[in-house]
Amino acid sequence: MRLTVLGRVTLPLVVAAGLVLAGVASVSARTGTDPWLIEFRQVTEDIHLAYRPVPLRYQVEGNVTLIFNETDVVVVDGSGSPRAARKVIAYIREQSPHPVSVLINTHGHGDHTLGNQEYLLAFPNVEILARPETRDYITGEGYPPGRGIDYVRQIAEETDSRKRAMNEEIQRLETEAAPGHEAIVANLREYVEHDIDVRQREYRTVNLTPPTMTMERRLTLHRANRAIDILYLGPGDTHGDLVVHLPDDQVVVTGDMVVHPIPFGFSRDPLEWAETLDSLALLEFDVLIPGHGDVQEGKAYLRQVRALLGEVQAQVRRAIAEGLDLEGVRALVDLSAERELFSQGDPVLGYYFTDYFISPNVTRTHNALTAKPPESR
């Protein structure tokens, strides 16, 4: 049974010559609302974005980019649930009589792939395209039980352990009572008191659906009015990140190698991720559609993220040179200025900057650098 599609909001047309950007939506959750509340906007005349208006509502959900062509539609990322994917598909059918021919998974994480199944149901001839690493992540090939995308099965079976962990974190925040903790607690309570139960019911309907086609370095889809370049530039948020570049439209879709307003620092190859961002910056584009959050004009935000990675590497290198172990490195690295730059004083953004970026990235940068011979660090 299909769920009722929520009313959509189409924001004003955004053109590359004079980009109009919506401000960052409040990071506070909307109590009791659908975790897969989806809104839509036009990025160019025939490139649209499906997004969740609260980007850091826990758990996060990826952006979906829709490329409307003369005889088909190409979609970048498959939504974080069957429910969300059905909403996007309903919108596609409102906008175009043509089928989705290709669904590109920029990487394997569930918030970008758990809606894949709905595209196969709605468009039986669709090809789901990704890197081999993404297919392996979704199928579980090479992953031990309990790892990778197996979290979907775990949440479908039980949520008590996650609720306990979240309540412990809420209690810690209330005990410390740091400035702004009330907003952070409200953000987390929405998940533990509402969203996780909705998510559990939804995950019980998921059929993990891997790509039907994989690629290596580059594949170009030729349409009457555009080329759609699908590129592997190197490791980003995962080993298999793909970038979609539309040179005729001057648009790039990055997946989670670029995320707004808070970058994700979970890459297991942070040094290579930095090099991948350098390669991304060489592409010609006026508009960047990140894996989460607001559309970005030009390359300013990309440079900001790249500079952040460079600062982490520089500080971690200095700490290693002083002979510090991982615990000492974590204590020495100071990213307070960078936290302020990205969070702009918002306590929830600051919390997630620490949790989503500083904690994982400092650790993984240390591990990557200490794995190298001293002379090559």
Short mmCIF file of C-alpha atoms in Angstrom, two decimals:
data_model
loop_
_atom_site.label_atom_id
_atom_site.label_comp_id
_atom_site.label_asym_id
_atom_site.label_seq_id
_atom_site.Cartn_x
_atom_site.Cartn_y
_atom_site.Cartn_z
CA MET A 1 0.00 0.00 0.00
CA ARG A 2 1.37 3.38 -0.95
CA LEU A 3 1.45 6.14 1.62
CA THR A 4 -0.14 9.49 0.95
CA VAL A 5 2.37 11.90 -0.58
CA LEU A 6 2.80 15.04 1.48
CA GLY A 7 2.22 18.36 -0.21
CA ARG A 8 5.33 19.68 -1.91
CA VAL A 9 6.96 23.08 -1.75
CA THR A 10 8.61 24.31 -4.94
CA LEU A 11 10.95 27.20 -4.29
CA PRO A 12 11.72 29.89 -6.88
CA LEU A 13 13.80 29.00 -9.91
CA VAL A 14 17.53 29.14 -9.24
CA VAL A 15 19.79 29.96 -12.17
CA ALA A 16 23.56 29.79 -12.23
CA ALA A 17 23.93 33.42 -13.28
CA GLY A 18 22.20 34.68 -10.16
CA LEU A 19 21.88 31.90 -7.65
CA VAL A 20 19.27 32.38 -4.94
CA LEU A 21 20.07 30.23 -1.94
CA ALA A 22 17.72 29.38 0.87
CA GLY A 23 19.20 29.99 4.29
CA VAL A 24 20.20 26.98 6.35
CA ALA A 25 17.04 25.51 7.80
CA SER A 26 16.75 25.36 11.54
CA VAL A 27 18.55 22.31 12.85
CA SER A 28 15.82 21.77 15.41
CA ALA A 29 13.48 18.93 14.54
CA ARG A 30 9.78 19.48 13.93
CA THR A 31 8.18 17.55 16.75
CA GLY A 32 6.08 14.63 15.59
CA THR A 33 6.60 15.22 11.87
CA ASP A 34 7.60 12.62 9.31
CA PRO A 35 11.37 11.87 9.47
CA TRP A 36 11.19 11.74 5.67
CA LEU A 37 9.55 15.10 5.20
CA ILE A 38 10.64 16.05 1.66
CA GLU A 39 10.57 19.41 -0.07
CA PHE A 40 11.53 20.27 -3.65
CA ARG A 41 13.27 23.13 -5.39
CA GLN A 42 14.51 23.96 -8.85
CA VAL A 43 18.26 24.38 -9.17
CA THR A 44 18.09 25.11 -12.89
CA GLU A 45 15.09 24.88 -15.19
CA ASP A 46 15.33 21.10 -15.49
CA ILE A 47 17.57 20.09 -12.60
CA HIS A 48 15.56 19.80 -9.38
CA LEU A 49 16.46 18.89 -5.83
CA ALA A 50 14.53 16.79 -3.31
CA TYR A 51 15.77 17.54 0.19
CA ARG A 52 14.86 17.39 3.84
CA PRO A 53 14.51 20.97 5.12
CA VAL A 54 16.16 20.20 8.48
CA PRO A 55 19.54 18.83 7.35
CA LEU A 56 20.82 17.79 10.79
CA ARG A 57 17.71 16.17 12.14
CA TYR A 58 18.99 12.88 13.56
CA GLN A 59 19.40 10.57 11.59
CA VAL A 60 20.48 12.49 8.51
CA GLU A 61 18.91 11.90 5.08
CA GLY A 62 20.61 12.48 1.74
CA ASN A 63 19.71 14.87 -1.04
CA VAL A 64 18.23 13.55 -4.29
CA THR A 65 18.99 15.31 -7.59
CA LEU A 66 16.56 14.99 -10.52
CA ILE A 67 17.80 15.63 -14.07
CA PHE A 68 14.89 16.04 -16.49
CA ASN A 69 15.84 15.31 -20.10
CA GLU A 70 13.87 15.31 -23.35
CA THR A 71 13.00 11.61 -23.23
CA ASP A 72 13.98 10.40 -19.76
CA VAL A 73 14.89 11.34 -16.20
CA VAL A 74 18.22 10.62 -14.50
CA VAL A 75 18.20 10.53 -10.69
CA VAL A 76 21.22 10.93 -8.41
CA ASP A 77 20.74 8.98 -5.15
CA GLY A 78 17.76 6.92 -4.15
CA SER A 79 16.51 8.42 -0.83
CA GLY A 80 16.83 7.02 2.67
CA SER A 81 13.64 4.95 2.75
CA PRO A 82 11.01 3.47 0.46
CA ARG A 83 8.57 6.08 1.79
CA ALA A 84 10.82 8.98 0.78
CA ALA A 85 11.53 7.45 -2.62
CA ARG A 86 7.81 7.15 -3.35
CA LYS A 87 7.39 10.85 -2.65
CA VAL A 88 10.22 11.69 -5.03
CA ILE A 89 8.81 9.39 -7.72
CA ALA A 90 5.39 11.03 -7.37
CA TYR A 91 7.04 14.42 -7.90
CA ILE A 92 8.92 13.13 -10.96
CA ARG A 93 5.64 11.97 -12.47
CA GLU A 94 4.10 15.37 -11.82
CA GLN A 95 6.95 17.05 -13.67
CA SER A 96 7.57 14.68 -16.57
CA PRO A 97 5.82 11.96 -18.60
CA HIS A 98 9.15 10.19 -19.14
CA PRO A 99 10.59 7.30 -17.13
CA VAL A 100 13.64 7.25 -14.91
CA SER A 101 16.25 5.44 -17.00
CA VAL A 102 19.23 5.64 -14.66
CA LEU A 103 19.48 5.91 -10.88
CA ILE A 104 23.01 6.77 -9.74
CA ASN A 105 24.07 5.84 -6.21
CA THR A 106 26.91 8.18 -5.29
CA HIS A 107 27.83 5.78 -2.47
CA GLY A 108 26.28 2.98 -0.47
CA HIS A 109 25.05 4.53 2.76
CA GLY A 110 21.42 3.80 3.52
CA ASP A 111 20.29 7.41 3.58
CA HIS A 112 21.13 7.47 -0.16
CA THR A 113 20.13 3.93 -1.20
CA LEU A 114 17.26 2.48 0.86
CA GLY A 115 14.73 3.79 -1.67
CA ASN A 116 16.35 1.93 -4.58
CA GLN A 117 13.67 -0.75 -4.49
CA GLU A 118 10.94 1.73 -5.35
CA TYR A 119 12.64 2.77 -8.58
CA LEU A 120 12.73 -0.81 -9.79
CA LEU A 121 9.05 -1.16 -8.97
CA ALA A 122 8.06 2.10 -10.66
CA PHE A 123 10.45 1.87 -13.62
CA PRO A 124 11.25 -1.79 -14.35
CA ASN A 125 13.84 -0.92 -17.01
CA VAL A 126 15.85 1.41 -14.79
CA GLU A 127 19.57 0.77 -14.37
CA ILE A 128 21.00 1.44 -10.90
CA LEU A 129 24.59 2.58 -11.37
CA ALA A 130 27.40 2.78 -8.82
CA ARG A 131 30.98 1.79 -8.07
CA PRO A 132 31.74 -1.86 -7.17
CA GLU A 133 32.42 -0.81 -3.57
CA THR A 134 28.87 0.50 -3.29
CA ARG A 135 27.41 -2.74 -4.58
CA ASP A 136 29.53 -4.72 -2.10
CA TYR A 137 28.39 -2.49 0.77
CA ILE A 138 24.72 -3.05 -0.03
CA THR A 139 25.02 -6.79 -0.68
CA GLY A 140 27.28 -7.25 2.37
CA GLU A 141 30.04 -8.79 0.27
CA GLY A 142 33.20 -8.75 2.37
CA TYR A 143 31.47 -7.27 5.42
CA PRO A 144 31.18 -9.30 8.65
CA PRO A 145 27.73 -9.67 10.24
CA GLY A 146 26.72 -6.54 12.10
CA ARG A 147 28.81 -4.20 9.95
CA GLY A 148 28.09 -2.03 6.93
CA ILE A 149 24.46 -1.60 5.98
CA ASP A 150 23.45 -4.35 8.42
CA TYR A 151 22.35 -1.54 10.76
CA VAL A 152 19.07 -1.51 8.81
CA ARG A 153 18.30 -5.07 9.87
CA GLN A 154 19.41 -4.28 13.43
CA ILE A 155 17.03 -1.32 13.75
CA ALA A 156 14.21 -3.33 12.18
CA GLU A 157 14.68 -6.01 14.84
CA GLU A 158 15.19 -3.90 17.98
CA THR A 159 15.69 -0.30 19.05
CA ASP A 160 16.16 -0.58 22.82
CA SER A 161 19.96 -0.44 22.73
CA ARG A 162 19.93 2.70 20.57
CA LYS A 163 17.34 4.35 22.79
CA ARG A 164 19.46 3.60 25.88
CA ALA A 165 22.58 5.06 24.26
CA MET A 166 20.74 8.18 23.16
CA ASN A 167 19.15 8.67 26.58
CA GLU A 168 22.59 8.37 28.19
CA GLU A 169 23.89 11.08 25.85
CA ILE A 170 20.91 13.29 26.66
CA GLN A 171 21.54 12.78 30.38
CA ARG A 172 25.21 13.72 29.91
CA LEU A 173 24.27 16.92 28.09
CA GLU A 174 21.72 17.88 30.75
CA THR A 175 24.20 17.20 33.55
CA GLU A 176 26.94 19.28 31.94
CA ALA A 177 24.40 22.04 31.14
CA ALA A 178 26.75 23.81 28.74
CA PRO A 179 25.34 26.90 26.99
CA GLY A 180 22.87 25.89 24.30
CA HIS A 181 22.46 22.31 25.54
CA GLU A 182 18.67 22.63 25.52
CA ALA A 183 18.63 22.91 21.71
CA ILE A 184 20.90 19.88 21.36
CA VAL A 185 18.75 17.83 23.73
CA ALA A 186 15.60 18.78 21.80
CA ASN A 187 17.27 17.62 18.59
CA LEU A 188 18.17 14.25 20.09
CA ARG A 189 14.86 13.75 21.91
CA GLU A 190 12.97 13.95 18.61
CA TYR A 191 14.87 10.86 17.51
CA VAL A 192 14.58 8.80 20.67
CA GLU A 193 10.94 9.69 21.41
CA HIS A 194 9.53 9.61 17.88
CA ASP A 195 11.75 9.09 14.86
CA ILE A 196 13.39 5.80 15.76
CA ASP A 197 10.03 4.03 16.13
CA VAL A 198 8.87 5.40 12.77
CA ARG A 199 12.21 4.37 11.28
CA GLN A 200 11.91 0.85 12.68
CA ARG A 201 8.52 0.36 11.03
CA GLU A 202 9.85 1.70 7.75
CA TYR A 203 13.02 -0.41 7.81
CA ARG A 204 10.88 -3.53 8.11
CA THR A 205 9.66 -2.76 4.57
CA VAL A 206 13.14 -2.36 3.07
CA ASN A 207 14.48 -4.80 0.52
CA LEU A 208 18.14 -3.96 0.12
CA THR A 209 18.53 -3.32 -3.59
CA PRO A 210 22.08 -3.18 -4.96
CA PRO A 211 23.18 -1.53 -8.21
CA THR A 212 22.46 -3.37 -11.43
CA MET A 213 25.53 -1.86 -13.13
CA THR A 214 28.97 -0.84 -11.84
CA MET A 215 31.65 1.38 -13.34
CA GLU A 216 35.30 2.26 -12.87
CA ARG A 217 36.64 5.74 -13.65
CA ARG A 218 34.22 7.52 -15.99
CA LEU A 219 30.93 7.02 -17.79
CA THR A 220 29.10 9.66 -19.83
CA LEU A 221 25.37 9.64 -20.52
CA HIS A 222 24.63 11.55 -23.72
CA ARG A 223 21.25 13.23 -23.92
CA ALA A 224 19.96 15.57 -26.61
CA ASN A 225 20.62 18.70 -24.60
CA ARG A 226 23.43 17.68 -22.27
CA ALA A 227 26.24 15.38 -21.27
CA ILE A 228 26.07 13.78 -17.84
CA ASP A 229 29.57 12.81 -16.72
CA ILE A 230 29.71 10.24 -13.91
CA LEU A 231 33.19 10.33 -12.40
CA TYR A 232 35.27 8.46 -9.88
CA LEU A 233 37.82 11.01 -8.65
CA GLY A 234 39.05 8.96 -5.70
CA PRO A 235 37.97 8.12 -2.15
CA GLY A 236 35.69 10.64 -0.47
CA ASP A 237 33.22 9.82 2.26
CA THR A 238 33.61 6.18 1.16
CA HIS A 239 36.00 4.23 -1.04
CA GLY A 240 33.45 4.26 -3.86
CA ASP A 241 32.19 7.85 -4.06
CA LEU A 242 30.91 9.00 -7.45
CA VAL A 243 30.55 12.60 -8.62
CA VAL A 244 28.05 13.67 -11.28
CA HIS A 245 29.19 16.59 -13.43
CA LEU A 246 26.92 18.37 -15.90
CA PRO A 247 29.33 20.61 -17.84
CA ASP A 248 26.62 22.11 -20.08
CA ASP A 249 24.67 23.16 -16.99
CA GLN A 250 27.75 24.07 -14.91
CA VAL A 251 26.45 21.88 -12.07
CA VAL A 252 28.21 19.23 -10.00
CA VAL A 253 26.57 16.73 -7.61
CA THR A 254 29.07 15.53 -5.02
CA GLY A 255 27.40 12.99 -2.76
CA ASP A 256 28.78 13.04 0.77
CA MET A 257 32.34 14.01 -0.08
CA VAL A 258 30.90 17.53 0.35
CA VAL A 259 28.14 18.04 2.92
CA HIS A 260 26.60 21.28 4.23
CA PRO A 261 26.44 22.88 6.78
CA ILE A 262 28.71 20.46 8.69
CA PRO A 263 31.16 18.24 6.77
CA PHE A 264 31.22 14.55 7.61
CA GLY A 265 34.64 13.39 8.80
CA PHE A 266 34.08 9.65 8.60
CA SER A 267 36.27 9.01 5.55
CA ARG A 268 38.67 6.13 6.17
CA ASP A 269 41.10 7.75 3.72
CA PRO A 270 41.19 11.38 4.92
CA LEU A 271 44.46 12.13 3.13
CA GLU A 272 43.11 10.77 -0.15
CA TRP A 273 39.79 12.51 0.46
CA ALA A 274 41.67 15.82 0.50
CA GLU A 275 43.29 14.92 -2.83
CA THR A 276 39.87 13.97 -4.23
CA LEU A 277 38.53 17.40 -3.28
CA ASP A 278 41.47 18.95 -5.12
CA SER A 279 40.42 17.01 -8.23
CA LEU A 280 36.80 18.06 -7.72
CA ALA A 281 37.86 21.72 -7.60
CA LEU A 282 39.39 21.38 -11.07
CA LEU A 283 35.97 20.71 -12.62
CA GLU A 284 34.13 23.64 -14.16
CA PHE A 285 30.91 24.42 -12.30
CA ASP A 286 28.92 27.33 -10.92
CA VAL A 287 26.59 25.29 -8.71
CA LEU A 288 27.47 22.51 -6.26
CA ILE A 289 24.75 20.19 -4.96
CA PRO A 290 26.09 18.52 -1.79
CA GLY A 291 25.10 15.16 -0.37
CA HIS A 292 23.17 16.94 2.39
CA GLY A 293 22.14 20.52 2.95
CA ASP A 294 21.89 23.66 0.85
CA VAL A 295 22.92 24.12 -2.76
CA GLN A 296 26.20 26.05 -2.92
CA GLU A 297 27.16 28.79 -5.35
CA GLY A 298 30.63 28.40 -6.84
CA LYS A 299 33.58 26.81 -5.05
CA ALA A 300 33.80 28.85 -1.84
CA TYR A 301 32.33 26.17 0.45
CA LEU A 302 34.37 23.45 -1.24
CA ARG A 303 37.54 25.47 -0.52
CA GLN A 304 36.39 25.94 3.09
CA VAL A 305 36.07 22.17 3.58
CA ARG A 306 39.41 21.54 1.87
CA ALA A 307 41.11 24.11 4.10
CA LEU A 308 39.60 22.40 7.15
CA LEU A 309 41.16 19.07 6.13
CA GLY A 310 44.48 20.79 5.60
CA GLU A 311 44.35 22.34 9.07
CA VAL A 312 43.62 18.96 10.69
CA GLN A 313 46.52 17.36 8.82
CA ALA A 314 48.91 20.14 9.81
CA GLN A 315 48.00 19.95 13.51
CA VAL A 316 48.08 16.16 13.62
CA ARG A 317 51.48 16.09 11.88
CA ARG A 318 52.89 18.48 14.48
CA ALA A 319 51.49 16.40 17.33
CA ILE A 320 52.93 13.18 15.90
CA ALA A 321 56.31 14.90 15.46
CA GLU A 322 56.22 15.70 19.19
CA GLY A 323 55.88 11.99 19.90
CA LEU A 324 52.25 12.07 21.06
CA ASP A 325 50.03 9.00 20.84
CA LEU A 326 46.43 9.12 19.59
CA GLU A 327 45.07 10.26 22.96
CA GLY A 328 47.64 13.02 23.10
CA VAL A 329 46.89 14.07 19.53
CA ARG A 330 43.20 14.34 20.30
CA ALA A 331 43.94 16.51 23.34
CA LEU A 332 46.33 18.79 21.45
CA VAL A 333 44.38 19.43 18.25
CA ASP A 334 42.41 22.67 18.54
CA LEU A 335 39.69 23.27 15.96
CA SER A 336 37.69 25.81 17.96
CA ALA A 337 38.10 28.49 15.29
CA GLU A 338 36.94 26.07 12.60
CA ARG A 339 33.99 24.99 14.74
CA GLU A 340 32.92 28.61 15.05
CA LEU A 341 33.33 29.16 11.30
CA PHE A 342 31.10 26.23 10.38
CA SER A 343 28.58 26.50 13.22
CA GLN A 344 28.25 30.31 13.32
CA GLY A 345 27.50 30.03 17.04
CA ASP A 346 24.61 27.59 16.66
CA PRO A 347 24.95 25.04 19.50
CA VAL A 348 23.44 22.17 17.50
CA LEU A 349 25.77 22.78 14.58
CA GLY A 350 28.67 23.00 17.01
CA TYR A 351 27.66 19.69 18.61
CA TYR A 352 27.53 17.91 15.28
CA PHE A 353 30.75 19.53 14.10
CA THR A 354 32.47 17.81 17.02
CA ASP A 355 30.56 14.55 16.68
CA TYR A 356 30.45 14.21 12.89
CA PHE A 357 33.75 15.82 11.96
CA ILE A 358 36.35 16.41 14.69
CA SER A 359 36.08 13.09 16.53
CA PRO A 360 36.28 10.76 13.51
CA ASN A 361 38.53 12.88 11.30
CA VAL A 362 41.28 13.55 13.85
CA THR A 363 41.43 9.85 14.70
CA ARG A 364 41.52 8.72 11.09
CA THR A 365 44.02 11.39 10.07
CA HIS A 366 46.30 10.21 12.88
CA ASN A 367 45.91 6.60 11.78
CA ALA A 368 46.61 7.45 8.14
CA LEU A 369 49.70 9.50 8.94
CA THR A 370 51.21 7.00 11.38
CA ALA A 371 50.74 4.26 8.79
CA LYS A 372 53.11 6.16 6.50
CA PRO A 373 56.91 6.02 6.82
CA PRO A 374 58.14 9.03 8.85
CA GLU A 375 59.98 10.52 5.88
CA SER A 376 56.78 10.66 3.77
CA ARG A 377 54.45 12.22 6.31
#
